[in-house]
Amino acid sequence: MTLEKVIDDKIADLLMKIDKQKLPKHIAIIMDGNGRWASRKGLPRSFGHKQGVSVLKKILKSAKNLGCKVLTVYAFSTENWTRPTKEVNFLINLFSEVLKNEIKEIHEESIKIKFVGDLTPFPKNLKEIISSSESLTKNNNKFSFNVCVNYGGRQEIVKVAKELALKSSTGEINPSEINEELFNSELLTRGIKDPELLIRTSGEKRISNFLLWQLAYSEIYISDVLWPEFNEHEFLKAIIDYQSRTRRFGGIESLPNESLEDSQSSS
Ligand code: IPE
Ligand code: IPE
Ligand code: MG
């Protein structure tokens, strides 16, 4: 038996365990561990970022084939500018290269791509390719792929607060009208439903300023696998784990055949 066959069989086993009716429609991923993966192999951190791109391509395909609708990935945080200039520049170049190479296939797959974050500090060529990719794919409706770059959850919330304050000061809205819905409509992710599942790789158990508002009730799955080693197998495991959770949203789990009166009379 070949290694490929063993892997295919394992994936087929996992796929059988997935309830297609209960898929998370929107999955968010903090793709972490690229640098550590490379360093452990005695390679420069940039090798980890490159390898991370090929993993992302596979996971995007897998999410779409499975029947999920939205994938949002964290590619560069507002805090990642504090890294050495060489690494930052490498990442910026990588984003342009990958987008240039992949946009044709993304479009053919009817995937809508959107970049979420403050794009102003990026070089002109990256901004141009982002803008042309977004407009090329804007009417695609099979799957949405959101890439968070120069994204920070706190910065996003501050931006919304400023926007609403401005609208209040000009009389466009009344401060008493501000509610969750209005707040949502000013977020960078406006129009996108919140993720049901957040996956973070590399074993780190933190949010690192990702989608602070949107993740309020997402299920969190931490994988110990470093992002460059993450694969479809690990991805399906995360979905199976998600499907075993009871999502209560602050309420209580309703038990079959138990009414409020029953539980009161028995106490
Ligand atoms: C995630 O991997 C990718 C980015 C943040 C751009 P890291 O680069 O954070 O890798 P580690 O966490 O240092 O191993
Ligand atoms: C989060 O990872 C950002 C991205 C994956 C793009 P970091 O590696 O920057 O987060 P910390 O520093 O471990 O919190
Ligand atoms: Mg990291």
mmCIF file of C-alpha atoms and ligand atoms in Angstrom:
data_model
loop_
_atom_site.group_PDB
_atom_site.id
_atom_site.type_symbol
_atom_site.label_atom_id
_atom_site.label_comp_id
_atom_site.label_asym_id
_atom_site.label_seq_id
_atom_site.Cartn_x
_atom_site.Cartn_y
_atom_site.Cartn_z
ATOM 1 C CA MET A 1 0.000 0.000 0.000
ATOM 2 C CA THR A 2 1.414 3.403 -0.944
ATOM 3 C CA LEU A 3 1.689 6.302 1.475
ATOM 4 C CA GLU A 4 -0.753 8.296 -0.706
ATOM 5 C CA LYS A 5 -3.298 5.493 -0.421
ATOM 6 C CA VAL A 6 -2.960 5.414 3.397
ATOM 7 C CA ILE A 7 -3.461 9.202 3.525
ATOM 8 C CA ASP A 8 -6.467 9.029 1.168
ATOM 9 C CA ASP A 9 -8.020 6.271 3.295
ATOM 10 C CA LYS A 10 -7.516 8.331 6.462
ATOM 11 C CA ILE A 11 -9.151 11.336 4.823
ATOM 12 C CA ALA A 12 -12.026 9.210 3.572
ATOM 13 C CA ASP A 13 -12.513 7.928 7.169
ATOM 14 C CA LEU A 14 -12.612 11.464 8.524
ATOM 15 C CA LEU A 15 -14.980 12.641 5.780
ATOM 16 C CA MET A 16 -17.418 9.891 6.778
ATOM 17 C CA LYS A 17 -17.516 11.308 10.299
ATOM 18 C CA ILE A 18 -18.513 14.784 9.106
ATOM 19 C CA ASP A 19 -22.164 15.766 9.102
ATOM 20 C CA LYS A 20 -22.545 17.843 5.918
ATOM 21 C CA GLN A 21 -25.699 19.424 7.348
ATOM 22 C CA LYS A 22 -23.784 20.879 10.296
ATOM 23 C CA LEU A 23 -20.727 22.332 8.623
ATOM 24 C CA PRO A 24 -19.349 25.611 9.903
ATOM 25 C CA LYS A 25 -20.172 27.933 7.003
ATOM 26 C CA HIS A 26 -17.459 30.411 7.935
ATOM 27 C CA ILE A 27 -14.074 29.282 9.239
ATOM 28 C CA ALA A 28 -11.387 31.697 10.433
ATOM 29 C CA ILE A 29 -7.758 30.606 10.736
ATOM 30 C CA ILE A 30 -4.771 32.085 12.557
ATOM 31 C CA MET A 31 -2.025 30.491 10.466
ATOM 32 C CA ASP A 32 0.775 30.423 13.022
ATOM 33 C CA GLY A 33 4.134 28.699 13.366
ATOM 34 C CA ASN A 34 5.846 29.363 10.016
ATOM 35 C CA GLY A 35 9.017 30.767 11.569
ATOM 36 C CA ARG A 36 9.373 27.995 14.162
ATOM 37 C CA TRP A 37 8.867 25.327 11.516
ATOM 38 C CA ALA A 38 11.688 26.766 9.402
ATOM 39 C CA SER A 39 14.033 27.390 12.357
ATOM 40 C CA ARG A 40 13.597 23.807 13.559
ATOM 41 C CA LYS A 41 14.774 22.657 10.164
ATOM 42 C CA GLY A 42 17.739 25.044 10.279
ATOM 43 C CA LEU A 43 16.192 27.157 7.512
ATOM 44 C CA PRO A 44 15.486 30.909 7.343
ATOM 45 C CA ARG A 45 11.983 31.925 8.535
ATOM 46 C CA SER A 46 11.074 32.879 4.961
ATOM 47 C CA PHE A 47 11.005 29.175 4.012
ATOM 48 C CA GLY A 48 8.250 28.681 6.561
ATOM 49 C CA HIS A 49 6.183 31.475 5.031
ATOM 50 C CA LYS A 50 6.618 29.979 1.545
ATOM 51 C CA GLN A 51 5.627 26.526 2.724
ATOM 52 C CA GLY A 52 2.665 28.120 4.515
ATOM 53 C CA VAL A 53 1.311 29.366 1.194
ATOM 54 C CA SER A 54 1.071 25.855 -0.256
ATOM 55 C CA VAL A 55 -0.747 24.688 2.871
ATOM 56 C CA LEU A 56 -3.208 27.561 2.528
ATOM 57 C CA LYS A 57 -3.946 26.567 -1.082
ATOM 58 C CA LYS A 58 -4.816 23.032 0.038
ATOM 59 C CA ILE A 59 -6.992 24.155 2.936
ATOM 60 C CA LEU A 60 -8.861 26.633 0.719
ATOM 61 C CA LYS A 61 -9.641 23.804 -1.730
ATOM 62 C CA SER A 62 -10.637 21.448 1.047
ATOM 63 C CA ALA A 63 -12.987 23.995 2.698
ATOM 64 C CA LYS A 64 -14.660 24.707 -0.628
ATOM 65 C CA ASN A 65 -14.992 21.047 -1.648
ATOM 66 C CA LEU A 66 -16.448 20.179 1.720
ATOM 67 C CA GLY A 67 -19.230 22.728 1.290
ATOM 68 C CA CYS A 68 -18.126 25.501 3.612
ATOM 69 C CA LYS A 69 -18.829 28.986 2.250
ATOM 70 C CA VAL A 70 -16.285 31.398 3.749
ATOM 71 C CA LEU A 71 -12.639 31.158 4.808
ATOM 72 C CA THR A 72 -10.953 34.090 6.552
ATOM 73 C CA VAL A 73 -7.236 33.866 7.228
ATOM 74 C CA TYR A 74 -4.873 36.024 9.261
ATOM 75 C CA ALA A 75 -1.865 36.712 7.029
ATOM 76 C CA PHE A 76 -0.315 39.839 8.583
ATOM 77 C CA SER A 77 -1.274 41.629 11.785
ATOM 78 C CA THR A 78 -0.912 45.317 12.637
ATOM 79 C CA GLU A 79 1.717 44.158 15.163
ATOM 80 C CA ASN A 80 3.733 42.171 12.603
ATOM 81 C CA TRP A 81 5.383 45.448 11.421
ATOM 82 C CA THR A 82 7.577 45.151 14.528
ATOM 83 C CA ARG A 83 9.418 42.215 12.908
ATOM 84 C CA PRO A 84 12.781 42.752 11.171
ATOM 85 C CA THR A 85 12.399 44.778 7.942
ATOM 86 C CA LYS A 86 13.794 41.876 5.942
ATOM 87 C CA GLU A 87 10.992 39.567 7.078
ATOM 88 C CA VAL A 88 8.304 42.231 6.586
ATOM 89 C CA ASN A 89 9.553 42.948 3.054
ATOM 90 C CA PHE A 90 9.712 39.262 2.265
ATOM 91 C CA LEU A 91 6.081 38.840 3.323
ATOM 92 C CA ILE A 92 4.920 41.858 1.309
ATOM 93 C CA ASN A 93 6.668 40.497 -1.810
ATOM 94 C CA LEU A 94 5.254 37.052 -1.165
ATOM 95 C CA PHE A 95 1.692 38.453 -1.041
ATOM 96 C CA SER A 96 2.135 40.091 -4.487
ATOM 97 C CA GLU A 97 3.798 37.036 -6.028
ATOM 98 C CA VAL A 98 1.242 34.576 -4.730
ATOM 99 C CA LEU A 99 -1.682 36.744 -5.738
ATOM 100 C CA LYS A 100 -0.251 37.221 -9.245
ATOM 101 C CA ASN A 101 0.262 33.470 -9.648
ATOM 102 C CA GLU A 102 -2.997 32.302 -8.123
ATOM 103 C CA ILE A 103 -5.637 34.825 -9.123
ATOM 104 C CA LYS A 104 -6.497 33.085 -12.401
ATOM 105 C CA GLU A 105 -7.274 29.806 -10.648
ATOM 106 C CA ILE A 106 -9.115 31.568 -7.815
ATOM 107 C CA HIS A 107 -11.344 33.217 -10.387
ATOM 108 C CA GLU A 108 -11.879 29.990 -12.354
ATOM 109 C CA GLU A 109 -12.969 28.351 -9.105
ATOM 110 C CA SER A 110 -15.552 31.118 -8.711
ATOM 111 C CA ILE A 111 -14.007 32.292 -5.463
ATOM 112 C CA LYS A 112 -14.504 35.890 -4.350
ATOM 113 C CA ILE A 113 -11.327 37.250 -2.784
ATOM 114 C CA LYS A 114 -11.316 40.180 -0.366
ATOM 115 C CA PHE A 115 -8.483 41.776 1.601
ATOM 116 C CA VAL A 116 -9.407 42.929 5.074
ATOM 117 C CA GLY A 117 -7.237 45.504 6.820
ATOM 118 C CA ASP A 118 -5.671 48.917 6.330
ATOM 119 C CA LEU A 119 -3.936 48.671 2.961
ATOM 120 C CA THR A 120 -2.522 52.233 2.985
ATOM 121 C CA PRO A 121 1.048 51.369 4.096
ATOM 122 C CA PHE A 122 1.536 48.729 1.396
ATOM 123 C CA PRO A 123 3.509 49.452 -1.803
ATOM 124 C CA LYS A 124 1.644 50.598 -4.908
ATOM 125 C CA ASN A 125 2.135 47.330 -6.849
ATOM 126 C CA LEU A 126 0.578 45.262 -4.050
ATOM 127 C CA LYS A 127 -2.342 47.682 -3.687
ATOM 128 C CA GLU A 128 -2.928 47.506 -7.437
ATOM 129 C CA ILE A 129 -2.955 43.732 -7.642
ATOM 130 C CA ILE A 130 -5.229 43.540 -4.592
ATOM 131 C CA SER A 131 -7.663 45.969 -6.150
ATOM 132 C CA SER A 132 -7.669 44.222 -9.551
ATOM 133 C CA SER A 133 -8.105 40.793 -7.918
ATOM 134 C CA GLU A 134 -11.019 42.031 -5.821
ATOM 135 C CA SER A 135 -12.778 43.607 -8.775
ATOM 136 C CA LEU A 136 -12.149 40.598 -11.034
ATOM 137 C CA THR A 137 -13.724 38.196 -8.532
ATOM 138 C CA LYS A 138 -16.376 40.429 -6.964
ATOM 139 C CA ASN A 139 -19.338 38.638 -8.576
ATOM 140 C CA ASN A 140 -18.085 35.111 -7.841
ATOM 141 C CA ASN A 141 -20.487 33.284 -5.606
ATOM 142 C CA LYS A 142 -19.245 29.754 -4.922
ATOM 143 C CA PHE A 143 -16.965 30.689 -2.042
ATOM 144 C CA SER A 144 -15.592 33.750 -0.222
ATOM 145 C CA PHE A 145 -11.930 33.960 0.694
ATOM 146 C CA ASN A 146 -10.928 36.803 3.006
ATOM 147 C CA VAL A 147 -7.287 37.585 3.673
ATOM 148 C CA CYS A 148 -6.566 39.774 6.683
ATOM 149 C CA VAL A 149 -3.483 41.905 6.056
ATOM 150 C CA ASN A 150 -2.319 44.762 8.260
ATOM 151 C CA TYR A 151 -5.387 43.792 10.251
ATOM 152 C CA GLY A 152 -5.923 44.414 13.959
ATOM 153 C CA GLY A 153 -9.192 43.837 15.800
ATOM 154 C CA ARG A 154 -8.714 46.773 18.173
ATOM 155 C CA GLN A 155 -7.820 49.130 15.320
ATOM 156 C CA GLU A 156 -10.937 47.988 13.481
ATOM 157 C CA ILE A 157 -13.136 48.710 16.507
ATOM 158 C CA VAL A 158 -11.545 52.157 16.992
ATOM 159 C CA LYS A 159 -12.168 52.900 13.300
ATOM 160 C CA VAL A 160 -15.858 52.031 13.693
ATOM 161 C CA ALA A 161 -16.097 54.202 16.831
ATOM 162 C CA LYS A 162 -14.569 57.141 14.918
ATOM 163 C CA GLU A 163 -16.904 56.621 11.961
ATOM 164 C CA LEU A 164 -19.982 56.544 14.184
ATOM 165 C CA ALA A 165 -18.783 59.554 16.182
ATOM 166 C CA LEU A 166 -18.337 61.488 12.934
ATOM 167 C CA LYS A 167 -21.793 60.518 11.688
ATOM 168 C CA SER A 168 -23.254 61.588 15.048
ATOM 169 C CA SER A 169 -21.464 64.931 14.945
ATOM 170 C CA THR A 170 -22.764 65.716 11.463
ATOM 171 C CA GLY A 171 -26.291 64.666 12.462
ATOM 172 C CA GLU A 172 -26.352 61.776 9.994
ATOM 173 C CA ILE A 173 -27.220 59.470 12.883
ATOM 174 C CA ASN A 174 -28.428 59.987 16.423
ATOM 175 C CA PRO A 175 -26.132 58.460 19.103
ATOM 176 C CA SER A 176 -29.159 56.662 20.528
ATOM 177 C CA GLU A 177 -29.449 54.732 17.248
ATOM 178 C CA ILE A 178 -26.060 53.072 17.753
ATOM 179 C CA ASN A 179 -26.585 49.366 18.270
ATOM 180 C CA GLU A 180 -24.833 46.100 17.337
ATOM 181 C CA GLU A 181 -26.334 46.105 13.868
ATOM 182 C CA LEU A 182 -25.130 49.623 13.090
ATOM 183 C CA PHE A 183 -21.732 48.844 14.581
ATOM 184 C CA ASN A 184 -21.518 45.700 12.419
ATOM 185 C CA SER A 185 -22.314 47.702 9.314
ATOM 186 C CA GLU A 186 -19.164 49.796 9.801
ATOM 187 C CA LEU A 187 -16.787 46.867 10.374
ATOM 188 C CA LEU A 188 -14.275 45.900 7.679
ATOM 189 C CA THR A 189 -16.101 42.554 7.551
ATOM 190 C CA ARG A 190 -19.502 44.145 6.923
ATOM 191 C CA GLY A 191 -21.825 41.795 5.106
ATOM 192 C CA ILE A 192 -19.904 38.697 6.226
ATOM 193 C CA LYS A 193 -21.502 36.505 8.915
ATOM 194 C CA ASP A 194 -19.370 35.801 11.992
ATOM 195 C CA PRO A 195 -17.148 32.685 11.904
ATOM 196 C CA GLU A 196 -18.619 29.644 13.637
ATOM 197 C CA LEU A 197 -15.148 28.144 14.006
ATOM 198 C CA LEU A 198 -11.716 29.641 14.709
ATOM 199 C CA ILE A 199 -8.661 27.450 14.173
ATOM 200 C CA ARG A 200 -5.245 28.483 15.468
ATOM 201 C CA THR A 201 -2.216 26.388 14.666
ATOM 202 C CA SER A 202 1.119 26.006 16.501
ATOM 203 C CA GLY A 203 -0.458 25.425 19.905
ATOM 204 C CA GLU A 204 -0.676 29.092 20.918
ATOM 205 C CA LYS A 205 -3.820 29.748 22.916
ATOM 206 C CA ARG A 206 -4.473 33.390 22.155
ATOM 207 C CA ILE A 207 -6.388 35.583 19.739
ATOM 208 C CA SER A 208 -3.500 37.991 18.920
ATOM 209 C CA ASN A 209 -5.828 40.864 17.965
ATOM 210 C CA PHE A 210 -7.761 38.843 15.365
ATOM 211 C CA LEU A 211 -11.477 39.578 14.691
ATOM 212 C CA LEU A 212 -12.162 40.622 18.288
ATOM 213 C CA TRP A 213 -15.766 41.614 17.626
ATOM 214 C CA GLN A 214 -16.601 38.815 15.176
ATOM 215 C CA LEU A 215 -15.277 35.931 17.294
ATOM 216 C CA ALA A 216 -17.582 36.690 20.254
ATOM 217 C CA TYR A 217 -19.265 33.274 20.063
ATOM 218 C CA SER A 218 -17.022 31.293 17.716
ATOM 219 C CA GLU A 219 -15.882 27.826 18.738
ATOM 220 C CA ILE A 220 -12.101 27.773 19.166
ATOM 221 C CA TYR A 221 -9.928 24.873 18.029
ATOM 222 C CA ILE A 222 -6.211 24.903 18.806
ATOM 223 C CA SER A 223 -4.013 22.591 16.767
ATOM 224 C CA ASP A 224 -0.500 21.875 17.989
ATOM 225 C CA VAL A 225 0.653 21.407 14.406
ATOM 226 C CA LEU A 226 2.744 24.251 12.975
ATOM 227 C CA TRP A 227 1.045 25.900 9.973
ATOM 228 C CA PRO A 228 3.532 24.612 7.336
ATOM 229 C CA GLU A 229 2.718 21.068 8.488
ATOM 230 C CA PHE A 230 -1.022 21.584 8.759
ATOM 231 C CA ASN A 231 -2.979 19.580 6.205
ATOM 232 C CA GLU A 232 -6.415 18.401 5.152
ATOM 233 C CA HIS A 233 -6.332 15.647 7.768
ATOM 234 C CA GLU A 234 -5.815 18.167 10.609
ATOM 235 C CA PHE A 235 -8.414 20.472 9.070
ATOM 236 C CA LEU A 236 -11.068 17.759 8.990
ATOM 237 C CA LYS A 237 -10.207 16.853 12.602
ATOM 238 C CA ALA A 238 -10.960 20.463 13.571
ATOM 239 C CA ILE A 239 -14.347 20.284 11.867
ATOM 240 C CA ILE A 240 -15.222 16.987 13.542
ATOM 241 C CA ASP A 241 -14.284 18.484 16.896
ATOM 242 C CA TYR A 242 -16.444 21.539 16.134
ATOM 243 C CA GLN A 243 -19.385 19.254 15.374
ATOM 244 C CA SER A 244 -19.074 17.661 18.816
ATOM 245 C CA ARG A 245 -19.532 21.001 20.597
ATOM 246 C CA THR A 246 -22.747 22.285 22.133
ATOM 247 C CA ARG A 247 -23.147 25.926 21.225
ATOM 248 C CA ARG A 248 -25.223 27.623 23.920
ATOM 249 C CA PHE A 249 -24.774 31.349 23.211
ATOM 250 C CA GLY A 250 -25.314 32.038 26.892
ATOM 251 C CA GLY A 251 -28.488 29.998 27.055
ATOM 252 C CA ILE A 252 -28.948 26.465 28.318
ATOM 253 C CA GLU A 253 -28.964 23.218 26.459
ATOM 254 C CA SER A 254 -32.529 22.060 25.950
ATOM 255 C CA LEU A 255 -32.893 18.492 27.116
ATOM 256 C CA PRO A 256 -35.360 16.237 25.347
ATOM 257 C CA ASN A 257 -38.683 15.702 27.176
ATOM 258 C CA GLU A 258 -37.920 18.275 29.834
ATOM 259 C CA SER A 259 -40.042 21.374 30.228
ATOM 260 C CA LEU A 260 -39.562 24.241 32.682
ATOM 261 C CA GLU A 261 -42.554 23.015 34.747
ATOM 262 C CA ASP A 262 -41.066 19.493 35.002
ATOM 263 C CA SER A 263 -37.776 20.781 36.334
ATOM 264 C CA GLN A 264 -39.530 23.145 38.793
ATOM 265 C CA SER A 265 -41.900 20.479 40.143
ATOM 266 C CA SER A 266 -39.059 18.007 40.724
ATOM 267 C CA SER A 267 -37.069 20.534 42.813
HETATM 268 C C1 IPE B 1 2.664 33.065 11.093
HETATM 269 O O1 IPE B 1 3.856 32.431 11.430
HETATM 270 C C2 IPE B 1 2.790 33.965 9.891
HETATM 271 C C3 IPE B 1 2.810 35.409 10.183
HETATM 272 C C4 IPE B 1 2.634 35.943 11.355
HETATM 273 C C5 IPE B 1 3.057 36.288 9.077
HETATM 274 P P1 IPE B 1 4.952 33.172 12.297
HETATM 275 O O2 IPE B 1 5.817 33.978 11.393
HETATM 276 O O3 IPE B 1 4.303 33.934 13.392
HETATM 277 O O4 IPE B 1 5.769 31.947 12.863
HETATM 278 P P2 IPE B 1 6.210 31.737 14.385
HETATM 279 O O5 IPE B 1 4.980 31.876 15.222
HETATM 280 O O6 IPE B 1 7.223 32.776 14.684
HETATM 281 O O7 IPE B 1 6.747 30.358 14.411
HETATM 282 C C1 IPE B 2 -0.750 36.145 14.598
HETATM 283 O O1 IPE B 2 0.434 35.462 14.777
HETATM 284 C C2 IPE B 2 -0.723 36.888 13.295
HETATM 285 C C3 IPE B 2 -0.746 36.058 12.099
HETATM 286 C C4 IPE B 2 -0.835 34.755 12.052
HETATM 287 C C5 IPE B 2 -0.691 36.793 10.853
HETATM 288 P P1 IPE B 2 1.666 36.107 15.572
HETATM 289 O O2 IPE B 2 2.763 35.121 15.492
HETATM 290 O O3 IPE B 2 1.943 37.468 15.046
HETATM 291 O O4 IPE B 2 1.080 36.243 17.037
HETATM 292 P P2 IPE B 2 1.815 36.236 18.444
HETATM 293 O O5 IPE B 2 2.948 37.229 18.350
HETATM 294 O O6 IPE B 2 2.332 34.842 18.659
HETATM 295 O O7 IPE B 2 0.766 36.594 19.427
HETATM 296 MG MG MG B 3 3.684 33.437 15.231
#
